[in-house]
């Protein structure tokens, strides 16, 4: 038996049980090697449909097809053996009806072996959250700024700055919690509202640009690594990976042009695996 097989993977109920405890740590991940690196530090990895923008150069998440999410989902479940892997259902794959959502979410779970899926929307998706949860599919919800509705919002703006906006967002949180979601992402929600919702619902709130008041945090991995060309103001860059990549590529180009690489004595045998 491999050492990986002995590790117990974190489950959706484990994440739910963390409500009000030590903050939940999560990141997006789209590929096997970075998933393997992040695995021991995070509680869950989200294969976000932001991969359409980050990996594939789309302007929004709307063009991302189900098949692309499945391919990246598979890569991440192969790379991460401990963290819960949650995969985003892309635009158009779940909104039509609970039956459409179940068909596509079941395919996602069978083909990626992920432990949960995420859908955007509050009150309007509550029936679907209940339908999926009752049929074996753990659902993470996503409210506040929901990027798949960017054409309705008219841009990436903080939600809940005005008191008049609060009731609808609070109702969204309550509806999906009552429907059985195991956690909810609050994106770009103003701090006092994020704090109020976190107190009101009995499932963990995972903030992205929604303040310290949430039960946990998520960031797009490329943003916190310093790889994304443009990031929102709340993002802290914990690394300078973009600069490191450019530095390495320029050294490689210099070595090839100067005929310093490859060194003649080196063979194609593998070096020892990194710890
Ligand atoms: O697609 C994504 O990366 C997300 C996170 C921003 C929460 O939904």
Coordinates of C-alpha atoms and ligand atoms in Angstrom, one line a residue:
X1 CA 0.0 0.0 0.0
X2 CA 1.4 3.5 -0.8
X3 CA 1.9 6.0 1.9
X4 CA -0.7 8.2 0.1
X5 CA -3.4 5.5 0.5
X6 CA -2.9 5.6 4.3
X7 CA -3.8 9.3 4.5
X8 CA -7.4 10.1 5.3
X9 CA -8.8 12.7 2.9
X10 CA -10.7 15.7 4.5
X11 CA -14.4 15.5 3.8
X12 CA -17.2 18.0 3.3
X13 CA -18.6 17.2 6.8
X14 CA -15.1 17.8 8.3
X15 CA -15.1 21.3 6.7
X16 CA -18.6 21.9 8.0
X17 CA -17.5 20.9 11.5
X18 CA -14.8 23.6 11.5
X19 CA -17.5 26.3 11.8
X20 CA -16.4 28.9 14.4
X21 CA -13.1 27.1 15.1
X22 CA -9.5 27.6 13.7
X23 CA -9.8 29.5 10.4
X24 CA -10.2 27.2 7.3
X25 CA -7.4 27.5 4.8
X26 CA -8.1 27.1 1.1
X27 CA -6.7 27.9 -2.3
X28 CA -7.7 27.4 -5.9
X29 CA -5.7 24.8 -7.8
X30 CA -5.9 23.8 -11.4
X31 CA -3.0 21.4 -11.8
X32 CA -1.5 18.3 -10.3
X33 CA 1.9 19.5 -9.2
X34 CA 0.8 22.7 -7.4
X35 CA -2.1 20.7 -5.8
X36 CA 0.5 18.2 -4.4
X37 CA 2.6 21.1 -3.0
X38 CA -0.4 22.8 -1.4
X39 CA -2.0 19.6 -0.1
X40 CA -0.4 19.5 3.3
X41 CA -1.1 23.2 4.1
X42 CA -4.8 23.6 3.1
X43 CA -8.1 22.2 4.3
X44 CA -9.6 22.2 0.8
X45 CA -8.5 23.0 -2.8
X46 CA -11.0 24.6 -5.2
X47 CA -10.8 23.8 -8.9
X48 CA -12.3 27.2 -9.6
X49 CA -13.8 28.1 -13.0
X50 CA -11.5 31.2 -12.6
X51 CA -9.1 28.7 -14.5
X52 CA -10.8 30.0 -17.6
X53 CA -9.2 33.4 -17.0
X54 CA -6.0 32.4 -15.3
X55 CA -5.0 29.4 -17.4
X56 CA -6.8 29.9 -20.7
X57 CA -6.9 33.6 -21.2
X58 CA -10.7 34.2 -21.3
X59 CA -12.0 37.6 -20.2
X60 CA -14.6 36.0 -17.9
X61 CA -15.5 32.6 -16.5
X62 CA -18.6 32.3 -18.8
X63 CA -17.0 30.4 -21.7
X64 CA -15.6 27.5 -19.5
X65 CA -17.1 24.1 -20.6
X66 CA -17.9 21.3 -18.2
X67 CA -15.3 19.1 -19.9
X68 CA -12.5 21.5 -19.1
X69 CA -13.5 21.6 -15.4
X70 CA -13.5 17.8 -15.4
X71 CA -10.0 17.6 -16.9
X72 CA -8.5 20.1 -14.4
X73 CA -10.5 18.4 -11.6
X74 CA -8.9 15.1 -12.4
X75 CA -5.5 16.6 -12.4
X76 CA -6.0 18.1 -8.9
X77 CA -7.5 14.9 -7.3
X78 CA -4.5 13.1 -8.7
X79 CA -2.1 15.6 -7.1
X80 CA -3.7 16.2 -3.7
X81 CA -4.3 13.2 -1.5
X82 CA -5.3 14.8 1.8
X83 CA -7.2 18.0 1.2
X84 CA -10.9 18.0 0.2
X85 CA -11.1 18.8 -3.5
X86 CA -14.1 20.9 -4.5
X87 CA -14.8 21.5 -8.2
X88 CA -16.8 24.5 -9.6
X89 CA -19.8 23.7 -11.8
X90 CA -19.4 26.1 -14.8
X91 CA -21.9 28.5 -16.2
X92 CA -24.8 26.8 -17.9
X93 CA -24.2 23.4 -16.4
X94 CA -26.6 23.6 -13.4
X95 CA -28.9 26.6 -13.4
X96 CA -31.7 25.2 -15.6
X97 CA -33.1 22.7 -13.2
X98 CA -32.2 20.5 -10.2
X99 CA -32.2 17.6 -12.6
X100 CA -29.7 19.2 -15.0
X101 CA -27.5 20.1 -12.0
X102 CA -27.7 16.5 -10.6
X103 CA -26.8 15.0 -14.0
X104 CA -23.7 17.2 -14.5
X105 CA -22.6 17.2 -10.9
X106 CA -22.8 13.4 -10.7
X107 CA -20.7 13.2 -13.9
X108 CA -18.2 15.6 -12.3
X109 CA -18.0 13.5 -9.1
X110 CA -17.6 10.2 -11.0
X111 CA -15.0 11.4 -13.5
X112 CA -12.9 13.6 -11.1
X113 CA -13.4 11.7 -7.8
X114 CA -13.8 15.1 -6.2
X115 CA -15.4 15.3 -2.7
X116 CA -17.8 18.2 -3.4
X117 CA -18.9 20.7 -6.0
X118 CA -19.5 24.4 -5.9
X119 CA -22.3 26.4 -7.5
X120 CA -23.0 30.1 -7.6
X121 CA -26.3 31.7 -6.3
X122 CA -28.3 32.0 -3.1
X123 CA -32.1 31.9 -2.8
X124 CA -32.6 31.1 -6.5
X125 CA -30.4 28.0 -6.2
X126 CA -31.7 26.7 -2.8
X127 CA -33.9 24.1 -4.4
X128 CA -31.0 22.8 -6.3
X129 CA -28.7 22.7 -3.3
X130 CA -31.3 20.6 -1.4
X131 CA -31.8 18.3 -4.4
X132 CA -28.1 17.6 -4.8
X133 CA -27.3 17.3 -1.0
X134 CA -30.1 14.8 -0.6
X135 CA -28.8 12.7 -3.4
X136 CA -25.2 12.3 -2.2
X137 CA -23.6 15.5 -3.7
X138 CA -22.0 17.8 -1.1
X139 CA -22.5 21.4 -2.2
X140 CA -20.5 24.5 -1.4
X141 CA -22.4 27.6 -2.3
X142 CA -21.0 31.0 -3.5
X143 CA -22.8 34.3 -2.9
X144 CA -22.1 38.0 -2.9
X145 CA -20.2 38.8 -6.1
X146 CA -20.8 35.8 -8.3
X147 CA -18.5 36.0 -11.4
X148 CA -20.8 33.9 -13.6
X149 CA -23.4 36.8 -13.3
X150 CA -20.8 39.5 -14.2
X151 CA -23.0 40.7 -17.1
X152 CA -25.9 41.3 -14.6
X153 CA -23.6 43.0 -12.0
X154 CA -22.0 45.1 -14.7
X155 CA -18.5 44.7 -13.1
X156 CA -16.5 43.3 -10.2
X157 CA -17.8 45.5 -7.3
X158 CA -18.0 45.0 -3.5
X159 CA -21.4 43.8 -2.5
X160 CA -23.2 45.1 0.6
X161 CA -21.6 48.5 0.9
X162 CA -25.1 50.0 1.1
X163 CA -27.4 48.8 4.0
X164 CA -30.3 48.5 1.4
X165 CA -28.4 45.6 -0.2
X166 CA -28.0 43.6 3.0
X167 CA -31.4 41.9 3.3
X168 CA -31.1 40.1 -0.1
X169 CA -27.6 38.8 0.6
X170 CA -28.5 37.7 4.2
X171 CA -31.5 35.9 2.7
X172 CA -29.2 34.1 0.2
X173 CA -27.0 32.9 3.0
X174 CA -29.9 31.6 5.1
X175 CA -31.6 29.9 2.1
X176 CA -28.5 27.9 1.0
X177 CA -27.6 27.0 4.6
X178 CA -31.2 25.8 5.3
X179 CA -31.1 23.8 2.0
X180 CA -28.0 21.8 3.2
X181 CA -24.9 23.5 1.7
X182 CA -21.9 22.5 3.8
X183 CA -20.1 25.8 3.4
X184 CA -20.5 29.1 1.5
X185 CA -18.0 31.3 -0.3
X186 CA -18.6 35.0 0.4
X187 CA -17.0 37.0 -2.5
X188 CA -16.3 40.7 -2.2
X189 CA -18.8 41.2 0.6
X190 CA -18.3 44.3 2.8
X191 CA -16.9 43.4 6.3
X192 CA -19.9 44.3 8.5
X193 CA -22.2 42.2 6.4
X194 CA -19.7 39.3 6.2
X195 CA -19.5 39.4 10.0
X196 CA -23.3 39.4 10.4
X197 CA -23.8 36.5 8.0
X198 CA -21.0 34.5 9.6
X199 CA -22.8 34.9 13.0
X200 CA -26.2 34.1 11.4
X201 CA -25.5 30.8 9.5
X202 CA -24.4 27.6 11.1
X203 CA -22.1 26.6 8.1
X204 CA -18.6 28.0 7.6
X205 CA -18.2 31.2 5.5
X206 CA -15.1 31.2 3.3
X207 CA -14.1 34.8 2.4
X208 CA -12.5 36.1 -0.7
X209 CA -12.2 39.8 -0.3
X210 CA -14.7 39.6 2.5
X211 CA -12.5 40.3 5.5
X212 CA -11.2 38.5 8.6
X213 CA -14.8 38.1 9.9
X214 CA -15.2 34.9 7.8
X215 CA -14.6 31.3 9.1
X216 CA -12.0 30.8 6.5
X217 CA -10.2 32.3 3.5
X218 CA -9.6 31.4 -0.1
X219 CA -7.3 33.0 -2.7
X220 CA -6.6 32.3 -6.3
X221 CA -3.2 30.5 -6.0
X222 CA -1.6 32.4 -8.9
X223 CA -2.7 35.7 -7.3
X224 CA -1.1 35.0 -3.9
X225 CA 2.0 33.5 -5.6
X226 CA 2.7 36.8 -7.4
X227 CA 2.1 35.2 -10.8
X228 CA -1.0 37.1 -11.9
X229 CA -0.4 40.4 -13.9
X230 CA -3.3 42.2 -12.1
X231 CA -4.9 41.4 -8.8
X232 CA -7.6 42.9 -6.6
X233 CA -6.5 45.3 -3.8
X234 CA -7.2 42.9 -0.9
X235 CA -4.8 40.2 -2.3
X236 CA -1.5 39.8 -0.5
X237 CA 1.3 38.5 -2.7
X238 CA 3.0 35.9 -0.5
X239 CA 5.6 35.0 -3.2
X240 CA 7.3 36.5 -6.3
X241 CA 6.8 33.4 -8.6
X242 CA 6.3 35.5 -11.7
X243 CA 9.7 37.1 -11.2
X244 CA 11.3 33.7 -10.4
X245 CA 9.9 32.2 -13.6
X246 CA 11.2 35.1 -15.7
X247 CA 14.6 34.9 -14.0
X248 CA 14.9 31.1 -14.6
X249 CA 13.8 31.4 -18.3
X250 CA 16.2 34.2 -19.0
X251 CA 19.1 32.1 -17.4
X252 CA 18.0 29.1 -19.5
X253 CA 18.0 31.2 -22.7
X254 CA 21.5 32.6 -21.9
X255 CA 22.9 29.1 -21.2
X256 CA 21.4 27.6 -24.4
X257 CA 22.7 30.5 -26.5
X258 CA 26.2 30.2 -24.9
X259 CA 26.2 26.4 -25.4
X260 CA 26.5 25.9 -21.6
X261 CA 23.4 23.7 -21.4
X262 CA 23.1 20.7 -21.4
X263 CA 26.4 19.7 -19.7
X264 CA 27.9 16.9 -21.9
X265 CA 28.3 14.4 -19.0
X266 CA 24.7 14.4 -17.9
X267 CA 22.4 11.5 -19.0
X268 CA 18.6 11.2 -19.1
X269 CA 18.4 9.2 -15.9
X270 CA 16.1 10.7 -13.2
X271 CA 17.5 12.7 -10.2
X272 CA 16.2 11.7 -6.8
X273 CA 12.6 12.9 -6.1
X274 CA 12.2 16.2 -4.2
X275 CA 11.0 15.7 -0.6
Ligands
LIG1 O1 -13.5 30.3 -9.5 C1 -12.9 30.6 -8.5 O2 -11.7 30.6 -8.4 C2 -13.7 30.9 -7.3 C3 -13.0 31.5 -6.1 C4 -12.7 32.9 -6.5 C5 -13.8 31.4 -4.9 O3 -14.9 30.7 -7.3

